[in-house]
mmCIF file of C-alpha atoms in Angstrom:
data_model
loop_
_atom_site.group_PDB
_atom_site.id
_atom_site.type_symbol
_atom_site.label_atom_id
_atom_site.label_comp_id
_atom_site.label_asym_id
_atom_site.label_seq_id
_atom_site.Cartn_x
_atom_site.Cartn_y
_atom_site.Cartn_z
ATOM 1 C CA UNK K 294 -141.084 250.135 -66.950
ATOM 2 C CA UNK K 295 -143.282 247.564 -65.196
ATOM 3 C CA UNK K 296 -145.607 245.385 -67.205
ATOM 4 C CA UNK K 297 -149.342 245.812 -66.746
ATOM 5 C CA UNK K 298 -149.702 242.472 -64.918
ATOM 6 C CA UNK K 299 -147.681 243.922 -62.019
ATOM 7 C CA UNK K 300 -149.871 247.035 -61.775
ATOM 8 C CA UNK K 301 -153.447 245.667 -61.845
ATOM 9 C CA UNK K 302 -155.629 242.995 -60.281
ATOM 10 C CA UNK K 303 -157.057 242.099 -63.683
ATOM 11 C CA UNK K 304 -157.878 243.205 -67.208
ATOM 12 C CA UNK K 305 -161.196 243.432 -69.011
ATOM 13 C CA UNK K 306 -160.672 242.604 -72.689
ATOM 14 C CA UNK K 307 -163.338 243.946 -75.052
ATOM 15 C CA UNK K 308 -164.062 242.961 -78.651
ATOM 16 C CA UNK K 309 -166.150 245.734 -80.221
ATOM 17 C CA UNK K 310 -168.709 245.615 -82.999
ATOM 18 C CA UNK K 311 -171.307 248.036 -84.272
ATOM 19 C CA UNK K 312 -174.154 246.596 -82.205
ATOM 20 C CA UNK K 313 -172.511 244.427 -79.541
ATOM 21 C CA UNK K 314 -169.554 244.293 -77.194
ATOM 22 C CA UNK K 315 -167.994 241.068 -75.894
ATOM 23 C CA UNK K 316 -166.018 241.332 -72.650
ATOM 24 C CA UNK K 317 -163.825 238.914 -70.716
ATOM 25 C CA UNK K 318 -162.351 239.412 -67.233
ATOM 26 C CA UNK K 319 -158.798 238.036 -67.020
ATOM 27 C CA UNK K 320 -156.541 237.708 -63.974
ATOM 28 C CA UNK K 321 -152.973 239.113 -64.012
ATOM 29 C CA UNK K 322 -151.631 235.641 -64.823
ATOM 30 C CA UNK K 323 -154.001 235.267 -67.800
ATOM 31 C CA UNK K 324 -156.720 233.061 -66.303
ATOM 32 C CA UNK K 325 -160.207 233.780 -67.644
ATOM 33 C CA UNK K 326 -162.460 234.709 -64.727
ATOM 34 C CA UNK K 327 -165.749 235.302 -66.525
ATOM 35 C CA UNK K 328 -167.245 236.659 -69.737
ATOM 36 C CA UNK K 329 -170.298 238.584 -70.863
ATOM 37 C CA UNK K 330 -171.674 240.570 -73.758
ATOM 38 C CA UNK K 331 -173.679 243.772 -73.932
ATOM 39 C CA UNK K 332 -175.263 246.088 -76.471
ATOM 40 C CA UNK K 333 -173.069 248.898 -77.773
ATOM 41 C CA UNK K 334 -174.991 251.716 -76.112
ATOM 42 C CA UNK K 335 -175.006 253.621 -72.808
ATOM 43 C CA UNK K 336 -176.953 250.897 -71.005
ATOM 44 C CA UNK K 337 -174.531 248.254 -72.254
ATOM 45 C CA UNK K 338 -171.547 250.353 -71.173
ATOM 46 C CA UNK K 339 -172.952 250.580 -67.631
ATOM 47 C CA UNK K 340 -173.560 246.837 -67.655
ATOM 48 C CA UNK K 341 -169.929 246.168 -68.617
ATOM 49 C CA UNK K 342 -168.690 248.522 -65.887
ATOM 50 C CA UNK K 343 -170.827 246.666 -63.311
ATOM 51 C CA UNK K 344 -169.422 243.375 -64.649
ATOM 52 C CA UNK K 345 -165.868 244.677 -64.229
ATOM 53 C CA UNK K 346 -166.510 245.942 -60.711
ATOM 54 C CA UNK K 347 -167.959 242.571 -59.723
ATOM 55 C CA UNK K 348 -165.174 240.387 -61.156
ATOM 56 C CA UNK K 349 -162.163 242.687 -60.701
ATOM 57 C CA UNK K 350 -163.074 244.950 -57.759
ATOM 58 C CA UNK K 351 -159.563 246.357 -57.288
ATOM 59 C CA UNK K 352 -157.184 247.915 -59.788
ATOM 60 C CA UNK K 353 -158.242 247.046 -63.301
ATOM 61 C CA UNK K 354 -157.490 248.029 -66.850
ATOM 62 C CA UNK K 355 -159.646 247.809 -69.967
ATOM 63 C CA UNK K 356 -158.062 246.488 -73.179
ATOM 64 C CA UNK K 357 -160.385 247.660 -75.951
ATOM 65 C CA UNK K 358 -160.175 246.911 -79.665
ATOM 66 C CA UNK K 359 -161.236 249.539 -82.171
ATOM 67 C CA UNK K 360 -161.193 252.640 -79.975
ATOM 68 C CA UNK K 361 -161.100 254.812 -83.083
ATOM 69 C CA UNK K 362 -164.314 253.268 -84.429
ATOM 70 C CA UNK K 363 -166.811 250.929 -82.722
ATOM 71 C CA UNK K 364 -165.084 251.197 -79.334
ATOM 72 C CA UNK K 365 -165.067 255.019 -79.225
ATOM 73 C CA UNK K 366 -168.261 255.329 -77.199
ATOM 74 C CA UNK K 367 -167.159 252.757 -74.644
ATOM 75 C CA UNK K 368 -163.707 254.328 -74.304
ATOM 76 C CA UNK K 369 -165.237 257.755 -73.724
ATOM 77 C CA UNK K 370 -167.670 256.343 -71.143
ATOM 78 C CA UNK K 371 -164.869 254.537 -69.296
ATOM 79 C CA UNK K 372 -162.661 257.641 -69.363
ATOM 80 C CA UNK K 373 -165.461 259.647 -67.733
ATOM 81 C CA UNK K 374 -165.771 256.890 -65.090
ATOM 82 C CA UNK K 375 -162.011 257.271 -64.330
ATOM 83 C CA UNK K 376 -161.214 253.775 -65.588
ATOM 84 C CA UNK K 377 -157.806 252.943 -67.080
ATOM 85 C CA UNK K 378 -158.198 252.167 -70.789
ATOM 86 C CA UNK K 379 -155.621 250.969 -73.308
ATOM 87 C CA UNK K 380 -156.050 250.248 -76.990
ATOM 88 C CA UNK K 381 -155.140 246.911 -78.516
ATOM 89 C CA UNK K 382 -154.824 246.367 -82.242
ATOM 90 C CA UNK K 383 -157.193 244.059 -84.043
ATOM 91 C CA UNK K 384 -155.453 240.886 -85.197
ATOM 92 C CA UNK K 385 -154.904 240.245 -88.882
ATOM 93 C CA UNK K 386 -157.545 237.857 -90.123
ATOM 94 C CA UNK K 387 -156.986 234.916 -92.397
ATOM 95 C CA UNK K 388 -159.135 234.889 -95.532
ATOM 96 C CA UNK K 389 -160.815 231.657 -94.414
ATOM 97 C CA UNK K 390 -161.266 231.443 -90.665
ATOM 98 C CA UNK K 391 -163.140 228.157 -90.749
ATOM 99 C CA UNK K 392 -165.426 229.081 -87.837
ATOM 100 C CA UNK K 393 -162.614 229.012 -85.245
ATOM 101 C CA UNK K 394 -163.119 232.601 -84.136
ATOM 102 C CA UNK K 395 -165.552 233.976 -81.593
ATOM 103 C CA UNK K 396 -165.988 237.378 -80.052
ATOM 104 C CA UNK K 397 -165.132 235.982 -76.606
ATOM 105 C CA UNK K 398 -161.862 234.567 -77.954
ATOM 106 C CA UNK K 399 -161.030 237.990 -79.407
ATOM 107 C CA UNK K 400 -161.847 239.687 -76.089
ATOM 108 C CA UNK K 401 -159.639 237.181 -74.243
ATOM 109 C CA UNK K 402 -156.825 237.772 -76.725
ATOM 110 C CA UNK K 403 -157.159 241.537 -76.222
ATOM 111 C CA UNK K 404 -156.824 241.206 -72.434
ATOM 112 C CA UNK K 405 -153.869 238.825 -72.633
ATOM 113 C CA UNK K 406 -152.147 241.015 -75.224
ATOM 114 C CA UNK K 407 -152.423 244.012 -72.888
ATOM 115 C CA UNK K 408 -150.975 241.960 -70.028
ATOM 116 C CA UNK K 409 -147.994 240.889 -72.144
ATOM 117 C CA UNK K 410 -147.240 244.190 -73.892
ATOM 118 C CA UNK K 411 -144.487 246.428 -72.588
ATOM 119 C CA UNK K 412 -145.602 249.549 -74.477
ATOM 120 C CA UNK K 413 -149.327 250.084 -74.044
ATOM 121 C CA UNK K 414 -151.226 252.252 -76.514
ATOM 122 C CA UNK K 415 -153.092 255.080 -74.829
ATOM 123 C CA UNK K 416 -156.391 255.851 -76.569
ATOM 124 C CA UNK K 417 -156.564 258.964 -78.690
ATOM 125 C CA UNK K 418 -158.679 261.777 -77.325
ATOM 126 C CA UNK K 419 -161.300 262.688 -79.875
ATOM 127 C CA UNK K 420 -162.270 266.225 -78.815
ATOM 128 C CA UNK K 421 -159.310 268.454 -79.673
ATOM 129 C CA UNK K 422 -157.884 266.026 -82.208
ATOM 130 C CA UNK K 423 -161.150 265.876 -84.162
ATOM 131 C CA UNK K 424 -161.540 269.669 -84.048
ATOM 132 C CA UNK K 425 -158.021 270.101 -85.438
ATOM 133 C CA UNK K 426 -158.696 267.544 -88.205
ATOM 134 C CA UNK K 427 -161.853 269.425 -89.263
ATOM 135 C CA UNK K 428 -160.025 272.761 -89.194
ATOM 136 C CA UNK K 429 -157.166 271.462 -91.363
ATOM 137 C CA UNK K 430 -159.521 269.773 -93.828
ATOM 138 C CA UNK K 431 -161.601 272.950 -94.117
ATOM 139 C CA UNK K 432 -158.508 275.069 -94.708
ATOM 140 C CA UNK K 433 -157.030 272.599 -97.212
ATOM 141 C CA UNK K 434 -159.890 272.961 -99.751
ATOM 142 C CA UNK K 435 -159.590 276.717 -100.481
ATOM 143 C CA UNK K 436 -155.790 276.567 -100.407
ATOM 144 C CA UNK K 437 -155.811 273.756 -102.946
ATOM 145 C CA UNK K 438 -158.351 275.577 -105.123
ATOM 146 C CA UNK K 439 -156.243 278.750 -105.088
ATOM 147 C CA UNK K 440 -153.132 276.850 -106.220
ATOM 148 C CA UNK K 441 -154.770 275.191 -109.219
ATOM 149 C CA UNK K 442 -154.132 276.741 -112.648
ATOM 150 C CA UNK K 443 -157.165 278.479 -114.146
ATOM 151 C CA UNK K 444 -159.374 276.393 -116.391
ATOM 152 C CA UNK K 445 -159.165 277.151 -120.085
ATOM 153 C CA UNK K 446 -162.261 278.879 -121.383
ATOM 154 C CA UNK K 447 -164.266 277.304 -124.097
ATOM 155 C CA UNK K 448 -163.422 278.780 -127.511
ATOM 156 C CA UNK K 449 -166.535 277.651 -129.277
ATOM 157 C CA UNK K 450 -168.777 280.505 -130.315
ATOM 158 C CA UNK K 451 -172.496 280.375 -129.996
ATOM 159 C CA UNK K 452 -174.670 281.278 -132.987
#
């Protein structure tokens, strides 16, 4: 299996947060081309897509952190735009970071991690998976209630 660097002209690494997204365009050899940030909403998603098209006009891939949470909206938007998206895991954080961490550094790390990884993580599709989760959770409650032993009745008599 070929590594991602051989398949694309660049990677957009994205560090996601509740309100903002930080993005960095990285060449296949890991050189940072440019960076930007955007709000985590539909307008911000379009702005990031325009940024990607400007800095990596050919074959590109998006390496997004937190696709199951803060990056879900962006991943869905990019999927609808027929963009290639992979998920990268958030790094473990030290208890005391000492101010040496920025969102742009995390976005750069995400892009470089995708370039170096042999087994890329495809994002989970939320539609059918979420519907199945709700169905199983809904079914689990009555099944569990039916399996519980009956509660003992109070033996105290009322005057």
